[in-house]
Short mmCIF file of C-alpha atoms and ligand atoms in Angstrom, two decimals:
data_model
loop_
_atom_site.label_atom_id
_atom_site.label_comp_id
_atom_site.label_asym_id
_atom_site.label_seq_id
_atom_site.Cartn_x
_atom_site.Cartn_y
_atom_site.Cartn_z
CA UNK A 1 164.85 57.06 121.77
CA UNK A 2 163.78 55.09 124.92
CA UNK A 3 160.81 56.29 125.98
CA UNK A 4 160.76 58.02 129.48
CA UNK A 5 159.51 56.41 132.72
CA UNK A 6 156.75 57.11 135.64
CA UNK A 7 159.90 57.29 137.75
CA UNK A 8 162.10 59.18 135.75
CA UNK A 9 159.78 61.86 134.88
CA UNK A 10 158.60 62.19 138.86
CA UNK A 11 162.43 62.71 139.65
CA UNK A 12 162.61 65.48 136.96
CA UNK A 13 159.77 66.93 138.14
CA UNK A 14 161.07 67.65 141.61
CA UNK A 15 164.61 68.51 140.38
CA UNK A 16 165.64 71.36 142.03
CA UNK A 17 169.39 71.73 141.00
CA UNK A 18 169.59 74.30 138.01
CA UNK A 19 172.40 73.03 136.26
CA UNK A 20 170.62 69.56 135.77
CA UNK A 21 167.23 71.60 134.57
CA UNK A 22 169.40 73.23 132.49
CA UNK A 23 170.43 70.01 130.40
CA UNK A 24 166.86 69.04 130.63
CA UNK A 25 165.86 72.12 128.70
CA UNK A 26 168.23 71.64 125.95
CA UNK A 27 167.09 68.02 125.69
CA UNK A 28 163.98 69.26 125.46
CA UNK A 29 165.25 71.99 123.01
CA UNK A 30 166.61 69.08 120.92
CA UNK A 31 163.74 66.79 120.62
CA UNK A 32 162.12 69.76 119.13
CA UNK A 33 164.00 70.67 116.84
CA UNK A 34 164.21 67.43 115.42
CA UNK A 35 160.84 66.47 115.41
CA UNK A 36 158.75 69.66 114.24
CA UNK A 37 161.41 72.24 113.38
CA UNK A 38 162.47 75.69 114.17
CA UNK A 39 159.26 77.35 112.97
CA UNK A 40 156.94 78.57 115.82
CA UNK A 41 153.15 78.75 114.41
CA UNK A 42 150.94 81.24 115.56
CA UNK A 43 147.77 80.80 116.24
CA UNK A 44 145.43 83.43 116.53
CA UNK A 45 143.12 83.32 119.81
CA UNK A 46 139.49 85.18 119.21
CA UNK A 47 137.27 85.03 122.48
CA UNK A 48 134.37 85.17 121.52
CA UNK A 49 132.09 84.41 124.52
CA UNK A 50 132.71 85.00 127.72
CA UNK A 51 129.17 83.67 129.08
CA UNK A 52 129.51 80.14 130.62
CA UNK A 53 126.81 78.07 132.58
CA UNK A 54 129.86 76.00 134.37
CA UNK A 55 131.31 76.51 137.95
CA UNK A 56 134.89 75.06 137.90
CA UNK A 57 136.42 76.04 140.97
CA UNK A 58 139.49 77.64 139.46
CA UNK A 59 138.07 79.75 136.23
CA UNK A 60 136.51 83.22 136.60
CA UNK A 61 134.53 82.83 134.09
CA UNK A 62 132.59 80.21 135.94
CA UNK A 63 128.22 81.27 136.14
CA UNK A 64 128.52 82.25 139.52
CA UNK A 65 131.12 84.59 139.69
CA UNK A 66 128.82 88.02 139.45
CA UNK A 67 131.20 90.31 139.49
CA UNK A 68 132.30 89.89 135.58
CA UNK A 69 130.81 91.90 133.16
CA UNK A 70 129.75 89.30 130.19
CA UNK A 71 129.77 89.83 126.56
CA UNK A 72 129.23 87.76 123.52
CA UNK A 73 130.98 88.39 119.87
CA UNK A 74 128.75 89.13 117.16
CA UNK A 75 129.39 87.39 113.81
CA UNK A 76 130.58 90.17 111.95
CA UNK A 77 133.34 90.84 115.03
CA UNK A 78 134.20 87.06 114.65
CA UNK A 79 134.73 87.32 111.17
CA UNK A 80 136.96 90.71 111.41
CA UNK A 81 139.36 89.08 113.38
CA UNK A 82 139.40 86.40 111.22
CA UNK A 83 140.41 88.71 108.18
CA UNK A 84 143.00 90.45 110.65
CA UNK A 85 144.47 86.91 111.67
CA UNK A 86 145.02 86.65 107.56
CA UNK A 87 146.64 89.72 107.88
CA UNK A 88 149.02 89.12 109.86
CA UNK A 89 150.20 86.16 108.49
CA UNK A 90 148.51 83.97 110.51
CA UNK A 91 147.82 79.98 110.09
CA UNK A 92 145.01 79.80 112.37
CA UNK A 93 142.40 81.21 114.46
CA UNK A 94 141.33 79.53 117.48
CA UNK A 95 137.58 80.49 118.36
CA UNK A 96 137.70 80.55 122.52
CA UNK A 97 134.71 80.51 124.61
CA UNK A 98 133.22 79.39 128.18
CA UNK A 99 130.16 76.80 127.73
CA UNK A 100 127.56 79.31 126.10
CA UNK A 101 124.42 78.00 125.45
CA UNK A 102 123.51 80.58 123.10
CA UNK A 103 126.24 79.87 120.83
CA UNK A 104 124.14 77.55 119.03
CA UNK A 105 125.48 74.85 116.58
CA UNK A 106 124.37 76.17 113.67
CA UNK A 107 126.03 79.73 114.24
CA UNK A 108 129.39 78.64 115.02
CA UNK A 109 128.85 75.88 112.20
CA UNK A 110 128.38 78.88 109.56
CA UNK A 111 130.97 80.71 111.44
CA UNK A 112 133.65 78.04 110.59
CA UNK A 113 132.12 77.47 106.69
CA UNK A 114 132.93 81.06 106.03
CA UNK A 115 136.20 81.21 107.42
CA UNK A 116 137.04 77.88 105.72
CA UNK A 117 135.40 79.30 102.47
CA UNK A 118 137.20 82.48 102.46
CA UNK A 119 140.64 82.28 104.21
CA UNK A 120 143.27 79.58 104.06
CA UNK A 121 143.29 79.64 108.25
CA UNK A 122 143.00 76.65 109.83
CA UNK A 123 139.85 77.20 112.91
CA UNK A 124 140.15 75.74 116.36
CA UNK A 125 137.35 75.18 118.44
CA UNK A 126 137.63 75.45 121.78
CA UNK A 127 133.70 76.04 122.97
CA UNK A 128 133.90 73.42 126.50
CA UNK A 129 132.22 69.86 126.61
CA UNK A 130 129.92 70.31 123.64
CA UNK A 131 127.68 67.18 122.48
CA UNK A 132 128.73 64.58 119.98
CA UNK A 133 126.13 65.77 117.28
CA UNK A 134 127.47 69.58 117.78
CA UNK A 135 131.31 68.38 116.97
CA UNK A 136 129.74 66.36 114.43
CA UNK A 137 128.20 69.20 112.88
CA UNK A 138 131.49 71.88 113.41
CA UNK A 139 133.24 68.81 111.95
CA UNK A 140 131.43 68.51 108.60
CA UNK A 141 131.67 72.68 108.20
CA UNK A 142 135.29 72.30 108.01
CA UNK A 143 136.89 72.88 111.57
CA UNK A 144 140.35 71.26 111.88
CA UNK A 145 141.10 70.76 115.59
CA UNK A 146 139.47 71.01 119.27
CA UNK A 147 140.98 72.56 122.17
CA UNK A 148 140.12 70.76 125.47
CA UNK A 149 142.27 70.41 128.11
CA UNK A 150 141.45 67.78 130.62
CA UNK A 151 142.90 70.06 133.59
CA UNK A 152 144.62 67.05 135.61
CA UNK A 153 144.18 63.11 135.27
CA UNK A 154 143.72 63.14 139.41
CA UNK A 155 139.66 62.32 138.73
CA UNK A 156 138.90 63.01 142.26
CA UNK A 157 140.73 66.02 142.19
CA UNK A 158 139.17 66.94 138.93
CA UNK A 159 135.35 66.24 140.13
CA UNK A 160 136.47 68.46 142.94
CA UNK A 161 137.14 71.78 140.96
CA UNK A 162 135.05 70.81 138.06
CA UNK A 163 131.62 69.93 138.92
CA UNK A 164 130.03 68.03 135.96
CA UNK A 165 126.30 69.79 134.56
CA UNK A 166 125.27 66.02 133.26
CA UNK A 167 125.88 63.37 135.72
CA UNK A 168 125.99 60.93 133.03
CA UNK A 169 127.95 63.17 130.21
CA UNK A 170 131.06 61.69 128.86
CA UNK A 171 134.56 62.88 130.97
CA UNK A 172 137.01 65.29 128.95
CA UNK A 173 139.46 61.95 128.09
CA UNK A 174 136.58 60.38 126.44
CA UNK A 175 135.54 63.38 124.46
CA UNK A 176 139.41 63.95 123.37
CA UNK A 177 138.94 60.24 121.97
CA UNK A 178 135.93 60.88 120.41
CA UNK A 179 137.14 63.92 118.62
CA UNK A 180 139.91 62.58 117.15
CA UNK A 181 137.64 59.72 115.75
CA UNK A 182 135.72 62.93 114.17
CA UNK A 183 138.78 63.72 112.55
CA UNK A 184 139.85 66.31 114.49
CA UNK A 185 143.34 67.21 115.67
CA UNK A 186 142.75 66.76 119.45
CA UNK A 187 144.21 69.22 121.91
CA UNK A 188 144.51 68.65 125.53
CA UNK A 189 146.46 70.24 128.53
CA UNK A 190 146.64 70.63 132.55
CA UNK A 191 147.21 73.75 134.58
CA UNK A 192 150.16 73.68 136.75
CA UNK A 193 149.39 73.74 140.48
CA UNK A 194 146.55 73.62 140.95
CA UNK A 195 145.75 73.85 145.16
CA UNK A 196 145.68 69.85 145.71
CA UNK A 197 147.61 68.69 142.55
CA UNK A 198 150.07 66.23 143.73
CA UNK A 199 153.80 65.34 142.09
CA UNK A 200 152.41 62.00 141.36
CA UNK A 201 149.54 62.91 139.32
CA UNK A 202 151.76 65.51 137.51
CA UNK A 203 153.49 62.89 136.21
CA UNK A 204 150.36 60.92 135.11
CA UNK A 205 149.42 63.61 133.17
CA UNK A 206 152.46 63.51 130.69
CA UNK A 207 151.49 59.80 130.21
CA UNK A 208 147.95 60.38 129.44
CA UNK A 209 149.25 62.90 126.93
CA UNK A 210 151.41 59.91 125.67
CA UNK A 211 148.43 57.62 125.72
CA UNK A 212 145.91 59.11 123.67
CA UNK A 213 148.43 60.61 121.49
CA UNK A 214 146.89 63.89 121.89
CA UNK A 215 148.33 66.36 118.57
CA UNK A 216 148.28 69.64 120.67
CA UNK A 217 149.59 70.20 124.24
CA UNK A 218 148.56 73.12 126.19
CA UNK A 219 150.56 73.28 129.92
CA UNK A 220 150.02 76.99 131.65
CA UNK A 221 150.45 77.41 135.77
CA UNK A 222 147.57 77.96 137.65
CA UNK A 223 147.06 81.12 138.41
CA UNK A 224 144.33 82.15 141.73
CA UNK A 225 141.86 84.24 140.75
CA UNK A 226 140.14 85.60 143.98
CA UNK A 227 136.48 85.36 142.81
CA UNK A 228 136.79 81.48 142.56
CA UNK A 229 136.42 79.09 146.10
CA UNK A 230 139.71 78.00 145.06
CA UNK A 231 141.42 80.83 144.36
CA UNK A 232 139.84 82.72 147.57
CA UNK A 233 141.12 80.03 149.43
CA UNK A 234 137.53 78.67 150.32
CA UNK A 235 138.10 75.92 148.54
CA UNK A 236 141.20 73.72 149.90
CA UNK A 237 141.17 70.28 148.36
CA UNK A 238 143.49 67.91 151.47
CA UNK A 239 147.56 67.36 150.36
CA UNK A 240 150.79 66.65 152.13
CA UNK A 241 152.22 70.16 151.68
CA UNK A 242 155.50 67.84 150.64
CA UNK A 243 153.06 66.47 147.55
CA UNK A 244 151.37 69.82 146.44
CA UNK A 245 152.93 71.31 142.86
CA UNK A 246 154.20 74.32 143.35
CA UNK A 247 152.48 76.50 141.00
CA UNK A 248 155.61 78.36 139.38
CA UNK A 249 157.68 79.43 136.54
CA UNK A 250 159.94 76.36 136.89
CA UNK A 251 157.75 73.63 137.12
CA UNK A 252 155.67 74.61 133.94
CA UNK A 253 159.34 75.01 131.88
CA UNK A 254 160.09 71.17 133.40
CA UNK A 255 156.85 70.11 132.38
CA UNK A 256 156.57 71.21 128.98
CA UNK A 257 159.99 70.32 128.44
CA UNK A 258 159.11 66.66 129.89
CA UNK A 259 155.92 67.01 127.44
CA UNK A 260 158.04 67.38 124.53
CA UNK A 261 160.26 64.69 125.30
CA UNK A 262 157.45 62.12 125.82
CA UNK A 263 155.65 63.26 123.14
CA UNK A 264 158.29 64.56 120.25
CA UNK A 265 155.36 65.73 117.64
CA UNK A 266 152.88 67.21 119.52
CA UNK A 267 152.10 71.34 118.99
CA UNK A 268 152.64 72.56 122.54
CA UNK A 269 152.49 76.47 123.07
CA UNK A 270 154.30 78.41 125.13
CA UNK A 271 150.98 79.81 126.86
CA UNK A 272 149.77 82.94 127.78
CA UNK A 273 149.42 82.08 131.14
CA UNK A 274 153.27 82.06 131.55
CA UNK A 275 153.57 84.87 129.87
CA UNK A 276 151.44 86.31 133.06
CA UNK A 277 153.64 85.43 135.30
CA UNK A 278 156.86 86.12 133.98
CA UNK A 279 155.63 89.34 131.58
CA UNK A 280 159.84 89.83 130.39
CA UNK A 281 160.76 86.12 128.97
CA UNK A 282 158.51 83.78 130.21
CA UNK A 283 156.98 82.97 126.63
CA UNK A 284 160.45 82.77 125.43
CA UNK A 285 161.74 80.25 127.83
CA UNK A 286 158.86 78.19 127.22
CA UNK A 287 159.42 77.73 123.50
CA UNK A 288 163.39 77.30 124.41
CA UNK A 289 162.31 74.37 127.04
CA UNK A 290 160.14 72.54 123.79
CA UNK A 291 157.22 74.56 123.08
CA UNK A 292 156.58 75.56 119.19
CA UNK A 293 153.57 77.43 119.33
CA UNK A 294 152.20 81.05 120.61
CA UNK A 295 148.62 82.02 120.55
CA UNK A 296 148.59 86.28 119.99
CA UNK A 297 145.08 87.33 121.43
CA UNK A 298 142.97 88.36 118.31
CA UNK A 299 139.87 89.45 120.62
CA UNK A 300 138.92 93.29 120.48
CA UNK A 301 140.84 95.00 123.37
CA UNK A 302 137.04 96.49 124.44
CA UNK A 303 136.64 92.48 125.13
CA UNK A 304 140.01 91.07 126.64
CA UNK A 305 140.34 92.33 129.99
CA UNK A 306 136.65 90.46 130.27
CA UNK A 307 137.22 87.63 129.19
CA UNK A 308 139.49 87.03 133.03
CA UNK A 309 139.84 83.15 133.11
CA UNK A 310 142.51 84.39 135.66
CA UNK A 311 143.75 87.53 136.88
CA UNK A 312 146.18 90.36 135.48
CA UNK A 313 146.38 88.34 131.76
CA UNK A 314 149.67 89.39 129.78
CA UNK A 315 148.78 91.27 126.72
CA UNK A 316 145.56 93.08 127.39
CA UNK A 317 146.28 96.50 126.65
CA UNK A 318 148.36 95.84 123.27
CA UNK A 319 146.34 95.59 119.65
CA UNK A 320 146.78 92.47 117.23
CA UNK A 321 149.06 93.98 115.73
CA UNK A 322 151.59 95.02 118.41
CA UNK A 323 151.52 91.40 119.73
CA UNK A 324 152.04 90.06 116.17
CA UNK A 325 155.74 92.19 116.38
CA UNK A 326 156.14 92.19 119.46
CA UNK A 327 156.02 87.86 119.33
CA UNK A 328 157.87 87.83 115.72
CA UNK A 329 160.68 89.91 117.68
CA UNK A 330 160.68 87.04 120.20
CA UNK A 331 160.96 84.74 117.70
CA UNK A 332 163.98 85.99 115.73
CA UNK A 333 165.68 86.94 119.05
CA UNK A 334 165.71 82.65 119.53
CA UNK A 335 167.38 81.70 115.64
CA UNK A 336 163.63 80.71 115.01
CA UNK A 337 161.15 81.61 112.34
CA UNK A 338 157.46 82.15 112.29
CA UNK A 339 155.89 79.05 110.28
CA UNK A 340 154.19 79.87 107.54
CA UNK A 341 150.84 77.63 106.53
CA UNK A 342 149.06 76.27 108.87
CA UNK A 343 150.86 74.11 111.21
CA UNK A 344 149.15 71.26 112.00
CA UNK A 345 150.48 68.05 113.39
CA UNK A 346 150.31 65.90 110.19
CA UNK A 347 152.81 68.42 108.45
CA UNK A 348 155.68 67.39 110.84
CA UNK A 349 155.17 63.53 109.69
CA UNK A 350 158.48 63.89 107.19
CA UNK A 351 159.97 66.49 109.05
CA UNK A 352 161.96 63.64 111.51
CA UNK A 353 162.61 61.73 108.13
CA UNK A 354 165.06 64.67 106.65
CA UNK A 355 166.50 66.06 109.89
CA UNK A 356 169.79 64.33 111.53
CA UNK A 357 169.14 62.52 114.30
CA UNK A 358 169.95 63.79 117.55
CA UNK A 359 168.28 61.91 119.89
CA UNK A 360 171.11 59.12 120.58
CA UNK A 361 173.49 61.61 121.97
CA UNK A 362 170.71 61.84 124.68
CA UNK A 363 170.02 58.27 125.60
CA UNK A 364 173.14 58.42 128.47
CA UNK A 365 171.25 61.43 129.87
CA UNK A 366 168.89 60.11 132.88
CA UNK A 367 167.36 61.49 135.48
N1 LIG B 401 144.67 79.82 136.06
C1 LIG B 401 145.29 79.38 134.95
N2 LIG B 401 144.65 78.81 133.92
C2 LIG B 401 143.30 78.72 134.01
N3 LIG B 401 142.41 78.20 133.16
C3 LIG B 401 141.18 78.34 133.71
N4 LIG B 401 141.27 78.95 134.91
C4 LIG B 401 142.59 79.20 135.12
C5 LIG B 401 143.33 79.77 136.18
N5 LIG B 401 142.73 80.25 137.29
C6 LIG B 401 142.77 77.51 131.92
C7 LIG B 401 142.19 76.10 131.90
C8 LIG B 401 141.27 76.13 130.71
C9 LIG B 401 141.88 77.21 129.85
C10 LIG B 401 140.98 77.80 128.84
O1 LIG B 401 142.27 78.18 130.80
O2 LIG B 401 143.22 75.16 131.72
O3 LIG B 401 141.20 74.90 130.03
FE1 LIG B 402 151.49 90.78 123.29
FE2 LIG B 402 154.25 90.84 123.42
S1 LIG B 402 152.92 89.27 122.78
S2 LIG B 402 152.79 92.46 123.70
#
């Protein structure tokens, strides 16, 4: 299939008319299916720190933001959810954390060894800009992929809400490279208007997802959290109000549909920051616009509604085990299935091989 354009994906991105979005979606819908299938993995999201010594602009978590109660996990909760994500059927459990300098290497190292040793799970890390040696290390003790999303590929924009901790530290699209040297499945991802995020850059994002071939794809809207400067409005980074993303339902659907498109194998989950701001259907109209992934929140409820990256977060009151139906339910209520094993990229390699292709009755479809 020819491979979309800069231009092409900037006019889908402000498409406004509903019946064209519409064919988008089922393009979108298409692509999937043919490359990775109808199952939808889940992965199983344990938060285990909510302690961070950063201060992006946009996350609640961030060190400066006093008003959050902090806790960390102790081993023995870590590896409790673990057992539950088994369970429940679960292919993976993604271990979730701000930058916590107290979550040494060496715990999370024999963290992942005993999960590795005693499940079949799959672990994601997704512990922030961590050093080379420390991925090394989690590496080696079996962890499969890395979860870091790169936020937006606008770098002055980025230095803007992220301010670095190591002037001379590596930037988040040199650690994605790095990590899949290690061996890791690589995950990246943006949030979806973010005050200052222009059309343009939108668009730059899918291709740097396309560039460095990144195996997991995490697109969520920004959502303002009022103890940030940018949520509280203190912080207004300068756009042509005719340039700044919208930060709605519609343009995460067009993204991750766009996402799929441009890249066809990529695990992209229809994120729990949709899910927040459309609580009936958004996580099912993500996964009919391409996504193939959901990540149920394994966390103890004592622990969710503190862990507040952003506001109001779908899902906090319900146990595991009510999101685990309550998802499956979604699932079925698409024609899909929940995949069993452990869903990484690599497994969809054949899948494209042994499906009919579909993608030629798209090529006449343009933006
Ligand atoms: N709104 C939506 N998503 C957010 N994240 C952080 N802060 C917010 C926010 N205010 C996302 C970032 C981060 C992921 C863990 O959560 O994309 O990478
Ligand atoms: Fe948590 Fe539906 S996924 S209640």
């Amino acid at each position: 299939m020819k491979e979309l354009t800069k231009l092409e994906i900037l006019k889908w991105l402000r498409e406004q008319r509903s019946s064209r979005l519409a064919e988008l979606y089922e393009r979108a819908d298409a692509v999937r299916k043919q490359s990775v299938g109808d199952a939808v993995h889940l992965r199983g999201l344990i938060e285990i720190s909510s302690h961070c010594v950063r201060q992006c602009m946009y996350c609640g978590l961030r060190q400066a933001n006093r008003a959050l109660q902090r806790y960390r996990m102790t081993r023995e909760e870590i590896l409790d959810c673990a057992r539950q994500a088994e369970r429940l059927g679960y292919g993976t459990v993604v271990m979730q954390a701000g930058e916590d300098d107290l979550l040494t290497a060496e715990w999370i190292a024999e963290i992942v060894r005993w999960i590795k040793r005693e499940t079949t799970l799959a672990v994601t890390l997704s512990l922030g800009e961590r050093r080379q040696d420390e991925l090394k290390l989690w590496r080696s003790a079996g962890a499969d992929r890395y979860l870091l999303r790169f936020e937006t590929s606008d770098a002055n924009l980025f230095r803007v809400i992220h301010p670095h901790r190591f002037a001379d530290g590596p930037g988040r699209l040199t650690l994605l490279r790095q990590l899949k040297a290690l061996g890791y499945e690589a995950g990246g991802g943006v949030m979806v208007g973010i005050p200052g995020q222009s059309f343009d850059s939108l668009a730059e994002d899918i291709l740097t997802f396309r560039a460095l071939d990144l195996d997991m794809i995490g697109i969520g809207p920004y959502i303002a959290h009022a103890d940030t400067p940018l949520g509280s409005g203190a912080l207004r980074p300068a756009i042509l109000p005719s340039e700044q993303v919208p930060s709605n339902e519609e343009m995460v659907y067009k993204m991750i549909a766009l996402t799929r498109i441009a890249c066809p194998t990529a695990n992209i989950p229809s994120t729990t920051a949709l899910a927040t701001i459309n609580r009936v259907d958004g996580r099912k109209l993500g996964l009919k616009a391409g996504a193939n992934v959901v990540m149920p929140n394994l966390s103890p409820t004592k622990y969710r509604r503190l862990y507040e990256i952003y506001p109001e977060k779908a899902c906090i009151e319900e146990s595991a085990a009510d999101c685990s139906q309550c998802l499956r339910g979604q699932i079925h209520s698409l024609g899909r299935f929940a995949g069993e094993g452990q869903g990484g990229r690599g497994e969809f390699e054949n899948l494209a091989s042994i499906l009919p292709d579909v993608s030629s009755r798209f090529v006449q479809l343009q933006a």
